[in-house]
């Protein structure tokens, strides 16, 4: 793991996205015990959660919302692994920030469709840290509402043969 940024409030992230992806995509959720269809890693404590899964939904709140409430007073940041994007959460509101990992051309690979190696981008990490430490998440979420109201729509279908 590499911490490229001074005094980051976030967990150390590996240089290569594949390390993060491989470490968590087949791991079980600590809440429901199943492997998440849409795994997300908390950037504050490294816990794996089910992003948008009905399995861990309680009282109308998805697991990212519930985890953020317990972990950091309702404000959270997660890497959604199969999308390679950063999810920001404040209370019951959320928004997509983009990816902390870029390919050799400086481009995101949302949804991991191109198959190019992704590397941690220090400038992207610094930008999220500045947003976090500057208490700018509420304002960011106000100006960048999600295209859909619930994370539940993130779920991918399990294929059964």
Coordinates of C-alpha atoms in Angstrom, one line a residue, residues 20-154:
X20 CA -7.7 -3.2 -4.1
X21 CA -10.1 -5.0 -6.4
X22 CA -8.6 -8.5 -5.8
X23 CA -8.4 -7.9 -2.0
X24 CA -12.1 -7.2 -1.6
X25 CA -14.3 -8.4 -4.5
X26 CA -14.6 -12.0 -3.3
X27 CA -14.7 -11.1 0.4
X28 CA -17.9 -11.5 2.4
X29 CA -19.8 -8.5 3.8
X30 CA -19.4 -8.3 7.6
X31 CA -23.1 -7.4 8.0
X32 CA -24.9 -10.1 6.0
X33 CA -22.0 -12.6 5.4
X34 CA -22.5 -12.8 1.6
X35 CA -20.2 -11.6 -1.2
X36 CA -21.6 -8.3 -2.3
X37 CA -23.0 -7.9 -5.8
X38 CA -21.7 -4.3 -5.7
X39 CA -18.8 -4.2 -3.1
X40 CA -17.6 -0.9 -1.7
X41 CA -14.7 -0.1 0.6
X42 CA -14.9 2.6 3.2
X43 CA -12.0 5.0 2.7
X44 CA -11.9 5.7 6.4
X45 CA -11.7 2.3 7.9
X46 CA -11.3 -0.2 5.0
X47 CA -14.5 -2.1 5.8
X48 CA -16.2 -3.9 2.9
X49 CA -20.0 -3.0 2.6
X50 CA -22.8 -3.9 0.2
X51 CA -23.4 -0.8 -1.9
X52 CA -27.0 -0.7 -2.9
X53 CA -27.8 -4.3 -1.9
X54 CA -31.2 -5.1 -0.4
X55 CA -29.5 -7.6 1.9
X56 CA -28.2 -5.0 4.2
X57 CA -30.9 -2.4 3.8
X58 CA -32.6 -1.4 7.0
X59 CA -35.1 1.3 7.8
X60 CA -34.9 2.5 4.2
X61 CA -31.1 3.1 4.4
X62 CA -28.5 1.3 2.3
X63 CA -25.4 -0.1 4.0
X64 CA -23.2 2.8 2.9
X65 CA -25.5 5.2 4.6
X66 CA -25.7 3.1 7.7
X67 CA -21.9 2.4 7.8
X68 CA -21.1 6.1 7.4
X69 CA -23.4 6.9 10.4
X70 CA -21.5 4.5 12.6
X71 CA -18.0 5.0 11.2
X72 CA -17.8 8.8 10.8
X73 CA -20.9 10.6 12.0
X74 CA -22.9 10.2 8.8
X75 CA -20.3 11.4 6.4
X76 CA -18.5 8.8 4.3
X77 CA -16.4 8.1 1.3
X78 CA -16.3 4.7 -0.5
X79 CA -14.6 3.2 -3.5
X80 CA -17.3 1.2 -5.4
X81 CA -15.1 -1.6 -6.7
X82 CA -16.9 -2.9 -9.8
X83 CA -17.5 0.7 -11.0
X84 CA -14.1 2.1 -9.9
X85 CA -15.8 5.3 -8.7
X86 CA -15.9 7.2 -5.5
X87 CA -19.2 7.4 -3.6
X88 CA -19.6 10.3 -1.2
X89 CA -22.3 10.1 1.5
X90 CA -23.7 12.7 3.8
X91 CA -26.6 11.5 5.9
X92 CA -29.1 9.9 3.4
X93 CA -27.7 11.8 0.5
X94 CA -25.0 10.5 -1.9
X95 CA -23.2 11.5 -5.1
X96 CA -20.6 10.1 -7.4
X97 CA -17.3 11.9 -7.4
X98 CA -15.3 10.0 -10.0
X99 CA -12.4 7.6 -9.8
X100 CA -9.2 7.9 -7.7
X101 CA -7.6 5.5 -10.2
X102 CA -6.8 6.4 -13.8
X103 CA -5.2 4.6 -16.7
X104 CA -1.9 5.5 -18.4
X105 CA -3.7 8.1 -20.5
X106 CA -5.2 9.8 -17.4
X107 CA -8.7 8.5 -18.1
X108 CA -11.2 6.8 -15.8
X109 CA -12.5 3.4 -16.6
X110 CA -16.0 3.6 -15.0
X111 CA -17.5 0.1 -14.9
X112 CA -14.1 -1.4 -15.7
X113 CA -15.0 -2.0 -19.3
X114 CA -11.7 -1.3 -21.0
X115 CA -9.5 -3.6 -19.0
X116 CA -6.5 -1.2 -18.8
X117 CA -4.4 -1.1 -15.7
X118 CA -5.5 1.6 -13.3
X119 CA -3.1 3.5 -11.0
X120 CA -3.8 5.7 -8.0
X121 CA -3.8 9.3 -9.1
X122 CA -2.3 11.5 -6.4
X123 CA -4.0 14.7 -7.7
X124 CA -7.4 13.0 -7.6
X125 CA -6.7 11.7 -4.1
X126 CA -5.6 15.2 -3.0
X127 CA -8.8 16.7 -4.5
X128 CA -11.1 14.3 -2.5
X129 CA -9.0 14.9 0.7
X130 CA -9.4 18.7 0.2
X131 CA -13.1 18.3 -0.3
X132 CA -13.3 16.1 2.9
X133 CA -11.1 18.3 5.1
X134 CA -12.6 21.5 3.8
X135 CA -16.0 20.3 4.9
X136 CA -17.2 20.7 1.3
X137 CA -19.1 17.4 0.9
X138 CA -22.6 18.9 1.7
X139 CA -22.1 21.6 -0.9
X140 CA -20.8 19.1 -3.4
X141 CA -23.8 16.8 -2.9
X142 CA -26.1 19.8 -3.3
X143 CA -24.6 20.8 -6.6
X144 CA -24.1 17.2 -7.9
X145 CA -27.2 15.2 -7.1
X146 CA -27.2 11.5 -8.2
X147 CA -29.0 10.6 -11.4
X148 CA -31.1 8.2 -9.3
X149 CA -32.2 8.5 -5.7
X150 CA -31.3 5.1 -4.3
X151 CA -28.1 3.1 -4.4
X152 CA -30.4 0.0 -4.8
X153 CA -30.3 0.6 -8.6
X154 CA -26.5 -0.1 -8.6

